Amino acid sequence: MPVDNSRLKGFFRLDVNQRRQMVATMAELSPDAIEALASHGELSEQAADRMIENVIGTMSLPVGVATNFVIDSKHYLIPFCLEESSVVAAASNMAKRCLKMGGFKTQTDGPIMIGQLQVLDLDNPVEAGTAILENKQELIDLCNSLPSTMVRLGGGCKDIETRILDSMNGRTLVIHILVDTRDAMGANAVNTMAEMISGRVEEISGGRVHLRILSNLASLRLARVSATFTPEELSNDGNPIEGAKIIDAILEAHDFAMIDPYRATTHNKGIMNAISPIALACGQDWRAIEAGCHAWAAVEDGCYKSMSRWSKDELGNLVGWLETPMAVGIVGGASKIHPAARANLAILGVESAQELAGVIAAAGLAQNLAAMRALATNGIQAGHMKLHARNLAVSAGAAGDEVELLADLIKQKGGPITQGLVDEELLKMRDSL
Ligand code: MEV
């Protein structure tokens, strides 16, 4: 039910229960809906209330664990937090098919984040940029005067770069501070440093510093992963001839995502089907990661394309490769304070932010191949059938054992599954019992 007015004066001063009740009244929520919001699993109401503003409750999503992942010779169980069926199973399935060739191999950059300062009102941006570079060490030291564990652990601002861009007011100066954030994602530290030096940047450059903010295009914090799949492993029953045909079909699917942004967007969504849910499960800023991944997919020549690259090696194996920005942390933020995120990081057993970045990239590559293999062979709906049927059965009102019975019945029927069909079959099933 839409509310009449979204201006809720003093809303933030209420406690969580009062806020929930207020919203429930305004939106005419049913008791079940109120209970759904009020029931909190691992995240206490107090913890939730400290994380964001105007909290009225919490919302749960399933956490599933993808199996079979061997990455850089280490086994991982990878937690995914998402609502979409088949994703976890698909990732696990592809990870299994990769085992024969040793699993996934990753390589990650050091944890360098970029903070930007936009310098305006300059008579000569090029000269101003030169002055900034001449005073680079002073600015770096100023950044690193921030009392932070990151700096104590050997991180902090490592370098400063300048760029000249064409803006609506002519040429303009942009300064990048390059900050080693160690095992943190680092947004807070980078933003603080950018703000800390802006006064001195104005003095040195003679300009006006406008925006001071981290860039989510974490181009110096890339994670790379590669994996090889034999034709046998990609076939349905170990047949290399069938596997070779599947590989060719996958390469055609990949090519589509290289030449058409409409297809690339969906193809990359398939990759994000792993990246975002793992990021969410591990308490990461998944919006920052998504922004970085999509931007990177368009950086090469300004044309948005596949985040992954697939080719065939001289033995006829399928070789996949993915490179993408991966700004993640295992200290600070929700990764530290959210109990489920802590638990999920413990399940993963990663010891550094870079290791986490590699794992996420590997799962992204596996997910991508799973989607392409399905699309290039039977189509995507075949694999979704059972779980999809279960979800529609629940939506139709099936309860307890009815869910499984109805899903089986629908699957046996074959053909497209729609909510209308499932509603009808539930009624028939109940009548027949
Ligand atoms: C669905 O969540 C993801 C896919 O659309 C990805 C793709 O098309 O490659 C299947």
Short mmCIF file of C-alpha atoms and ligand atoms in Angstrom, two decimals:
data_model
loop_
_atom_site.label_atom_id
_atom_site.label_comp_id
_atom_site.label_asym_id
_atom_site.label_seq_id
_atom_site.Cartn_x
_atom_site.Cartn_y
_atom_site.Cartn_z
CA MET A 1 0.00 0.00 0.00
CA PRO A 2 1.61 3.31 -1.03
CA VAL A 3 1.89 5.83 1.78
CA ASP A 4 0.30 9.28 1.56
CA ASN A 5 3.28 11.13 2.88
CA SER A 6 6.93 10.23 3.10
CA ARG A 7 7.88 13.25 5.23
CA LEU A 8 8.12 11.72 8.69
CA LYS A 9 9.21 14.42 11.09
CA GLY A 10 11.27 13.15 14.02
CA PHE A 11 11.14 9.60 12.65
CA PHE A 12 14.82 9.06 13.36
CA ARG A 13 14.27 9.85 17.06
CA LEU A 14 11.89 6.89 17.55
CA ASP A 15 13.15 3.48 18.56
CA VAL A 16 13.09 0.62 16.04
CA ASN A 17 9.79 -0.80 17.24
CA GLN A 18 8.08 2.59 17.15
CA ARG A 19 9.38 3.24 13.65
CA ARG A 20 8.21 -0.17 12.49
CA GLN A 21 4.78 0.37 13.98
CA MET A 22 4.53 3.80 12.37
CA VAL A 23 5.47 2.51 8.93
CA ALA A 24 3.22 -0.53 9.41
CA THR A 25 0.27 1.71 10.16
CA MET A 26 0.98 4.03 7.26
CA ALA A 27 1.50 1.19 4.78
CA GLU A 28 -1.29 -0.89 6.32
CA LEU A 29 1.01 -3.86 6.77
CA SER A 30 -0.47 -7.20 7.74
CA PRO A 31 0.59 -8.77 11.07
CA ASP A 32 2.62 -11.31 9.04
CA ALA A 33 4.48 -8.54 7.26
CA ILE A 34 5.20 -6.80 10.57
CA GLU A 35 6.43 -10.05 12.05
CA ALA A 36 8.66 -10.66 9.04
CA LEU A 37 10.31 -7.31 9.57
CA ALA A 38 10.51 -7.75 13.33
CA SER A 39 12.06 -11.18 13.31
CA HIS A 40 15.78 -10.81 13.15
CA GLY A 41 18.06 -13.74 12.92
CA GLU A 42 21.69 -13.16 13.45
CA LEU A 43 21.51 -9.38 13.24
CA SER A 44 20.13 -7.90 16.44
CA GLU A 45 17.85 -4.92 16.27
CA GLN A 46 20.41 -2.83 18.16
CA ALA A 47 23.18 -3.76 15.72
CA ALA A 48 20.94 -3.00 12.74
CA ASP A 49 19.96 0.32 14.28
CA ARG A 50 23.61 1.28 14.55
CA MET A 51 24.37 0.37 10.93
CA ILE A 52 22.01 2.68 9.04
CA GLU A 53 19.40 5.35 9.76
CA ASN A 54 15.66 5.09 10.34
CA VAL A 55 15.80 1.31 10.87
CA ILE A 56 12.42 -0.40 11.07
CA GLY A 57 13.59 -4.00 11.02
CA THR A 58 15.79 -6.38 9.12
CA MET A 59 15.24 -8.54 6.08
CA SER A 60 16.61 -11.99 5.52
CA LEU A 61 17.89 -13.66 2.38
CA PRO A 62 19.10 -17.22 2.08
CA VAL A 63 22.80 -17.90 2.44
CA GLY A 64 23.91 -20.89 0.38
CA VAL A 65 27.37 -22.34 0.16
CA ALA A 66 28.97 -23.13 -3.21
CA THR A 67 31.12 -26.24 -3.08
CA ASN A 68 33.96 -27.79 -5.12
CA PHE A 69 36.03 -24.64 -5.40
CA VAL A 70 39.77 -25.11 -5.55
CA ILE A 71 41.49 -21.78 -6.00
CA ASP A 72 45.27 -21.51 -6.04
CA SER A 73 45.38 -25.09 -4.71
CA LYS A 74 43.25 -24.25 -1.68
CA HIS A 75 39.72 -25.56 -1.12
CA TYR A 76 36.95 -23.09 -0.40
CA LEU A 77 33.33 -23.23 0.60
CA ILE A 78 31.92 -19.98 -0.74
CA PRO A 79 28.87 -18.36 0.89
CA PHE A 80 26.40 -16.64 -1.43
CA CYS A 81 23.59 -14.46 -0.09
CA LEU A 82 20.85 -14.08 -2.71
CA GLU A 83 17.27 -14.81 -3.67
CA GLU A 84 17.80 -16.42 -7.09
CA SER A 85 17.50 -20.18 -7.46
CA SER A 86 20.08 -22.27 -9.35
CA VAL A 87 22.96 -19.82 -8.91
CA VAL A 88 24.74 -21.65 -6.09
CA ALA A 89 24.22 -25.03 -7.74
CA ALA A 90 25.53 -23.70 -11.06
CA ALA A 91 28.70 -22.26 -9.50
CA SER A 92 29.36 -25.51 -7.61
CA ASN A 93 28.83 -27.52 -10.76
CA MET A 94 31.32 -25.48 -12.79
CA ALA A 95 33.87 -25.52 -9.98
CA LYS A 96 33.66 -29.32 -10.07
CA ARG A 97 34.25 -29.41 -13.83
CA CYS A 98 37.37 -27.31 -13.28
CA LEU A 99 38.98 -29.69 -10.77
CA LYS A 100 40.61 -31.91 -13.40
CA MET A 101 42.80 -29.05 -14.61
CA GLY A 102 43.72 -27.96 -11.08
CA GLY A 103 41.03 -25.43 -10.29
CA PHE A 104 41.18 -21.66 -10.57
CA LYS A 105 44.37 -19.61 -10.58
CA THR A 106 44.26 -16.04 -9.36
CA GLN A 107 46.53 -13.06 -9.28
CA THR A 108 45.61 -9.86 -7.47
CA ASP A 109 47.06 -6.37 -7.33
CA GLY A 110 48.08 -4.78 -4.07
CA PRO A 111 45.21 -3.04 -2.25
CA ILE A 112 45.61 0.41 -3.80
CA MET A 113 42.55 2.66 -3.84
CA ILE A 114 42.27 5.97 -5.63
CA GLY A 115 40.95 9.14 -4.00
CA GLN A 116 40.07 12.04 -6.29
CA LEU A 117 40.26 15.80 -5.76
CA GLN A 118 38.61 18.00 -8.39
CA VAL A 119 40.49 21.30 -8.63
CA LEU A 120 38.60 24.16 -10.30
CA ASP A 121 39.08 27.87 -11.05
CA LEU A 122 42.66 27.47 -12.23
CA ASP A 123 44.21 29.87 -14.74
CA ASN A 124 46.71 27.23 -15.77
CA PRO A 125 45.76 23.67 -14.76
CA VAL A 126 48.95 22.22 -16.23
CA GLU A 127 51.19 24.47 -14.12
CA ALA A 128 49.03 23.81 -11.08
CA GLY A 129 49.44 20.07 -11.67
CA THR A 130 53.21 20.48 -11.88
CA ALA A 131 53.21 22.39 -8.58
CA ILE A 132 51.23 19.58 -6.96
CA LEU A 133 53.75 17.00 -8.16
CA GLU A 134 56.64 19.15 -6.92
CA ASN A 135 55.05 19.11 -3.48
CA LYS A 136 54.00 15.48 -3.69
CA GLN A 137 55.96 14.23 -0.67
CA GLU A 138 54.55 16.93 1.61
CA LEU A 139 51.00 15.97 0.54
CA ILE A 140 51.71 12.26 0.97
CA ASP A 141 53.06 12.92 4.48
CA LEU A 142 49.98 15.00 5.26
CA CYS A 143 47.74 12.11 4.19
CA ASN A 144 49.74 9.70 6.30
CA SER A 145 49.50 11.90 9.39
CA LEU A 146 46.06 10.32 9.73
CA PRO A 147 46.15 8.33 12.96
CA SER A 148 45.14 4.98 11.50
CA THR A 149 46.00 1.31 11.90
CA MET A 150 46.28 1.13 8.12
CA VAL A 151 49.19 3.58 8.14
CA ARG A 152 50.77 1.87 11.18
CA LEU A 153 50.61 -1.45 9.30
CA GLY A 154 52.59 -0.06 6.37
CA GLY A 155 49.66 1.17 4.28
CA GLY A 156 48.64 4.76 3.61
CA CYS A 157 49.15 7.16 0.76
CA LYS A 158 51.93 5.94 -1.52
CA ASP A 159 51.78 8.27 -4.47
CA ILE A 160 49.99 11.21 -6.02
CA GLU A 161 49.13 11.60 -9.70
CA THR A 162 47.58 14.40 -11.69
CA ARG A 163 45.31 14.38 -14.71
CA ILE A 164 44.14 17.18 -17.00
CA LEU A 165 40.59 16.75 -18.28
CA ASP A 166 38.36 18.79 -20.56
CA SER A 167 35.43 20.09 -18.55
CA MET A 168 32.48 22.41 -19.22
CA ASN A 169 34.75 25.28 -18.15
CA GLY A 170 37.76 24.27 -20.20
CA ARG A 171 40.73 22.28 -18.98
CA THR A 172 40.62 21.15 -15.39
CA LEU A 173 42.94 19.45 -12.91
CA VAL A 174 42.12 16.20 -11.16
CA ILE A 175 44.42 14.85 -8.47
CA HIS A 176 44.57 11.19 -7.55
CA ILE A 177 45.90 10.06 -4.20
CA LEU A 178 46.92 6.40 -4.33
CA VAL A 179 46.34 4.77 -0.97
CA ASP A 180 47.40 1.32 0.16
CA THR A 181 44.45 0.29 2.30
CA ARG A 182 45.95 -3.03 3.46
CA ASP A 183 43.13 -5.44 4.40
CA ALA A 184 40.45 -2.76 4.49
CA MET A 185 38.22 -1.70 1.63
CA GLY A 186 39.44 1.71 2.69
CA ALA A 187 36.72 4.15 1.59
CA ASN A 188 36.68 6.02 4.89
CA ALA A 189 40.44 6.43 5.13
CA VAL A 190 40.74 7.54 1.50
CA ASN A 191 37.91 10.05 1.82
CA THR A 192 39.39 11.41 5.05
CA MET A 193 42.82 11.80 3.45
CA ALA A 194 41.34 13.55 0.40
CA GLU A 195 39.56 15.99 2.69
CA MET A 196 42.63 16.43 4.91
CA ILE A 197 44.88 17.65 2.10
CA SER A 198 42.39 19.79 0.22
CA GLY A 199 43.34 23.05 2.01
CA ARG A 200 47.01 22.54 1.21
CA VAL A 201 46.16 21.56 -2.39
CA GLU A 202 44.34 24.89 -2.77
CA GLU A 203 47.36 26.77 -1.40
CA ILE A 204 49.77 24.99 -3.73
CA SER A 205 47.59 25.07 -6.85
CA GLY A 206 45.90 28.43 -6.37
CA GLY A 207 42.61 26.75 -7.31
CA ARG A 208 39.44 25.68 -5.55
CA VAL A 209 39.08 22.06 -4.50
CA HIS A 210 35.54 20.94 -5.17
CA LEU A 211 34.83 17.17 -4.84
CA ARG A 212 37.02 15.00 -2.63
CA ILE A 213 36.00 11.37 -2.83
CA LEU A 214 37.21 7.85 -3.49
CA SER A 215 36.86 6.45 -7.02
CA ASN A 216 35.03 3.15 -7.27
CA LEU A 217 36.85 2.48 -10.50
CA ALA A 218 39.52 0.65 -8.50
CA SER A 219 41.76 0.16 -11.53
CA LEU A 220 44.85 -0.38 -9.37
CA ARG A 221 43.15 -3.07 -7.31
CA LEU A 222 42.38 -5.66 -9.94
CA ALA A 223 41.72 -9.33 -9.36
CA ARG A 224 42.52 -11.74 -12.17
CA VAL A 225 41.49 -15.34 -12.50
CA SER A 226 41.99 -18.00 -15.12
CA ALA A 227 40.73 -21.55 -15.45
CA THR A 228 40.91 -24.37 -18.00
CA PHE A 229 38.18 -26.88 -18.77
CA THR A 230 38.66 -30.02 -20.85
CA PRO A 231 36.06 -31.03 -23.46
CA GLU A 232 35.36 -34.19 -21.40
CA GLU A 233 34.60 -32.18 -18.29
CA LEU A 234 32.29 -29.84 -20.19
CA SER A 235 30.33 -32.66 -21.80
CA ASN A 236 27.38 -34.36 -20.16
CA ASP A 237 28.95 -37.78 -19.84
CA GLY A 238 32.66 -37.48 -20.50
CA ASN A 239 32.36 -37.60 -24.29
CA PRO A 240 35.16 -35.42 -25.78
CA ILE A 241 33.37 -34.99 -29.12
CA GLU A 242 30.25 -33.67 -27.45
CA GLY A 243 32.48 -31.57 -25.16
CA ALA A 244 34.28 -30.03 -28.15
CA LYS A 245 30.93 -29.03 -29.67
CA ILE A 246 29.88 -27.48 -26.37
CA ILE A 247 33.13 -25.49 -26.24
CA ASP A 248 32.51 -24.11 -29.75
CA ALA A 249 28.97 -23.19 -28.77
CA ILE A 250 30.27 -21.43 -25.63
CA LEU A 251 32.77 -19.47 -27.71
CA GLU A 252 29.96 -18.29 -29.99
CA ALA A 253 28.01 -17.21 -26.90
CA HIS A 254 31.03 -15.33 -25.58
CA ASP A 255 31.55 -13.60 -28.91
CA PHE A 256 27.99 -12.26 -28.75
CA ALA A 257 28.85 -10.60 -25.42
CA MET A 258 31.98 -9.08 -26.96
CA ILE A 259 30.16 -7.39 -29.83
CA ASP A 260 26.86 -6.29 -28.32
CA PRO A 261 26.35 -4.24 -25.13
CA TYR A 262 22.76 -5.56 -24.87
CA ARG A 263 24.07 -9.10 -24.58
CA ALA A 264 27.17 -8.05 -22.58
CA THR A 265 24.96 -6.54 -19.88
CA THR A 266 23.14 -9.84 -19.32
CA HIS A 267 26.31 -11.88 -19.69
CA ASN A 268 27.98 -9.71 -17.04
CA LYS A 269 24.89 -9.93 -14.86
CA GLY A 270 25.59 -13.65 -14.83
CA ILE A 271 29.10 -12.94 -13.55
CA MET A 272 27.70 -10.56 -10.93
CA ASN A 273 25.36 -13.39 -9.88
CA ALA A 274 28.39 -14.68 -7.98
CA ILE A 275 30.29 -11.49 -7.26
CA SER A 276 27.46 -9.52 -5.62
CA PRO A 277 26.04 -12.34 -3.46
CA ILE A 278 29.48 -13.28 -2.11
CA ALA A 279 30.23 -9.62 -1.46
CA LEU A 280 26.91 -9.27 0.33
CA ALA A 281 27.45 -12.45 2.37
CA CYS A 282 30.85 -11.15 3.45
CA GLY A 283 29.64 -7.70 4.46
CA GLN A 284 31.25 -5.86 1.53
CA ASP A 285 30.05 -2.71 -0.20
CA TRP A 286 28.62 -4.61 -3.15
CA ARG A 287 27.41 -1.45 -4.89
CA ALA A 288 30.98 -0.17 -5.01
CA ILE A 289 32.14 -3.47 -6.44
CA GLU A 290 29.35 -3.55 -9.03
CA ALA A 291 30.08 0.02 -10.14
CA GLY A 292 33.77 -0.80 -10.54
CA CYS A 293 33.17 -4.06 -12.40
CA HIS A 294 30.78 -2.56 -14.93
CA ALA A 295 32.94 0.51 -15.52
CA TRP A 296 36.00 -1.68 -16.09
CA ALA A 297 34.08 -3.64 -18.70
CA ALA A 298 33.88 -0.48 -20.78
CA VAL A 299 37.34 0.93 -20.13
CA GLU A 300 39.33 -0.85 -22.85
CA ASP A 301 37.92 1.00 -25.86
CA GLY A 302 34.93 2.82 -24.40
CA CYS A 303 32.56 0.07 -25.51
CA TYR A 304 30.82 -1.97 -22.81
CA LYS A 305 31.57 -5.66 -23.35
CA SER A 306 32.07 -8.99 -21.62
CA MET A 307 33.98 -8.85 -18.34
CA SER A 308 35.38 -12.29 -19.15
CA ARG A 309 37.44 -13.64 -22.04
CA TRP A 310 37.11 -17.20 -23.35
CA SER A 311 39.25 -19.00 -25.90
CA LYS A 312 40.40 -22.47 -26.92
CA ASP A 313 43.95 -23.65 -26.28
CA GLU A 314 45.99 -25.81 -28.66
CA LEU A 315 44.64 -28.98 -27.01
CA GLY A 316 41.05 -27.93 -27.55
CA ASN A 317 40.47 -27.04 -23.89
CA LEU A 318 38.33 -24.05 -23.00
CA VAL A 319 40.32 -21.33 -21.24
CA GLY A 320 38.59 -18.58 -19.30
CA TRP A 321 40.00 -15.36 -17.96
CA LEU A 322 38.51 -12.53 -15.98
CA GLU A 323 40.08 -9.30 -14.76
CA THR A 324 38.08 -6.85 -12.73
CA PRO A 325 38.43 -4.26 -9.97
CA MET A 326 37.74 -5.86 -6.61
CA ALA A 327 37.70 -3.42 -3.70
CA VAL A 328 37.04 -5.64 -0.70
CA GLY A 329 38.13 -5.71 2.90
CA ILE A 330 38.23 -8.14 5.77
CA VAL A 331 38.72 -5.56 8.49
CA GLY A 332 36.36 -2.71 9.29
CA GLY A 333 32.86 -2.00 8.05
CA ALA A 334 30.11 -4.59 8.01
CA SER A 335 32.67 -7.36 7.53
CA LYS A 336 33.60 -6.74 11.15
CA ILE A 337 30.32 -5.83 12.82
CA HIS A 338 27.74 -7.98 11.07
CA PRO A 339 27.70 -11.37 12.81
CA ALA A 340 26.63 -13.27 9.67
CA ALA A 341 29.29 -11.53 7.57
CA ARG A 342 31.88 -12.51 10.16
CA ALA A 343 30.59 -16.08 10.08
CA ASN A 344 30.67 -16.16 6.28
CA LEU A 345 34.23 -14.83 6.20
CA ALA A 346 35.11 -17.53 8.70
CA ILE A 347 33.56 -20.16 6.39
CA LEU A 348 35.67 -18.83 3.54
CA GLY A 349 38.76 -18.80 5.70
CA VAL A 350 40.43 -15.98 3.78
CA GLU A 351 43.41 -14.35 5.43
CA SER A 352 43.66 -11.16 3.40
CA ALA A 353 41.55 -8.80 1.34
CA GLN A 354 43.52 -9.87 -1.74
CA GLU A 355 42.67 -13.50 -1.12
CA LEU A 356 38.99 -12.59 -0.81
CA ALA A 357 39.23 -10.62 -4.08
CA GLY A 358 40.66 -13.64 -5.89
CA VAL A 359 37.97 -15.97 -4.54
CA ILE A 360 35.19 -13.63 -5.63
CA ALA A 361 36.66 -13.28 -9.11
CA ALA A 362 37.00 -17.07 -9.43
CA ALA A 363 33.38 -17.60 -8.49
CA GLY A 364 32.41 -14.93 -11.04
CA LEU A 365 34.22 -16.81 -13.80
CA ALA A 366 32.62 -20.13 -12.79
CA GLN A 367 29.17 -18.54 -12.72
CA ASN A 368 29.72 -17.04 -16.16
CA LEU A 369 30.67 -20.36 -17.68
CA ALA A 370 27.72 -22.10 -16.05
CA ALA A 371 25.33 -19.59 -17.61
CA MET A 372 27.00 -19.72 -21.03
CA ARG A 373 27.08 -23.52 -21.03
CA ALA A 374 23.38 -23.68 -20.21
CA LEU A 375 22.45 -21.01 -22.75
CA ALA A 376 24.58 -22.55 -25.47
CA THR A 377 23.12 -26.05 -24.96
CA ASN A 378 19.68 -26.71 -23.45
CA GLY A 379 18.72 -23.13 -22.68
CA ILE A 380 18.58 -21.60 -19.24
CA GLN A 381 15.08 -22.63 -18.23
CA ALA A 382 15.80 -26.37 -18.10
CA GLY A 383 18.10 -26.03 -15.10
CA HIS A 384 15.75 -23.63 -13.35
CA MET A 385 12.70 -25.86 -13.64
CA LYS A 386 12.67 -27.61 -10.27
CA LEU A 387 13.63 -24.64 -8.09
CA HIS A 388 11.44 -22.33 -10.12
CA ALA A 389 8.54 -24.75 -9.74
CA ARG A 390 9.15 -24.86 -5.97
CA ASN A 391 9.12 -21.07 -5.73
CA LEU A 392 5.93 -20.81 -7.76
CA ALA A 393 4.39 -23.57 -5.62
CA VAL A 394 5.10 -21.53 -2.48
CA SER A 395 3.67 -18.40 -4.17
CA ALA A 396 0.57 -20.43 -5.06
CA GLY A 397 0.08 -21.19 -1.35
CA ALA A 398 1.46 -24.74 -1.19
CA ALA A 399 2.62 -25.63 2.30
CA GLY A 400 4.75 -28.37 3.84
CA ASP A 401 4.98 -31.52 1.71
CA GLU A 402 2.70 -29.96 -0.89
CA VAL A 403 5.62 -27.83 -2.14
CA GLU A 404 7.77 -30.76 -3.21
CA LEU A 405 4.81 -32.80 -4.53
CA LEU A 406 3.56 -29.93 -6.61
CA ALA A 407 7.03 -29.07 -7.94
CA ASP A 408 7.55 -32.70 -9.02
CA LEU A 409 4.16 -32.80 -10.69
CA ILE A 410 4.82 -29.59 -12.61
CA LYS A 411 8.25 -30.78 -13.70
CA GLN A 412 6.83 -34.09 -14.96
CA LYS A 413 4.28 -32.22 -17.01
CA GLY A 414 7.11 -30.51 -18.96
CA GLY A 415 6.61 -27.35 -20.99
CA PRO A 416 6.74 -23.76 -19.75
CA ILE A 417 5.95 -23.17 -16.07
CA THR A 418 3.77 -20.21 -15.24
CA GLN A 419 2.22 -19.07 -11.97
CA GLY A 420 -1.25 -19.61 -13.46
CA LEU A 421 -0.42 -23.22 -14.28
CA VAL A 422 0.97 -23.85 -10.78
CA ASP A 423 -2.09 -22.24 -9.11
CA GLU A 424 -4.34 -24.50 -11.18
CA GLU A 425 -2.31 -27.64 -10.46
CA LEU A 426 -2.35 -26.94 -6.72
CA LEU A 427 -6.15 -26.82 -6.74
CA LYS A 428 -6.31 -30.05 -8.78
CA MET A 429 -3.81 -31.74 -6.47
CA ARG A 430 -5.76 -30.77 -3.37
CA ASP A 431 -9.01 -31.98 -4.96
CA SER A 432 -7.47 -35.32 -5.80
CA LEU A 433 -6.21 -35.99 -2.25
C1 MEV B 1 20.41 -15.00 -15.00
O1 MEV B 1 20.39 -14.61 -13.66
C2 MEV B 1 21.81 -14.85 -15.57
C3 MEV B 1 21.92 -15.13 -17.06
O2 MEV B 1 21.01 -14.31 -17.78
C4 MEV B 1 23.34 -14.82 -17.47
C5 MEV B 1 23.58 -14.88 -18.96
O3 MEV B 1 22.65 -14.63 -19.73
O4 MEV B 1 24.74 -15.14 -19.32
C6 MEV B 1 21.58 -16.56 -17.39
#
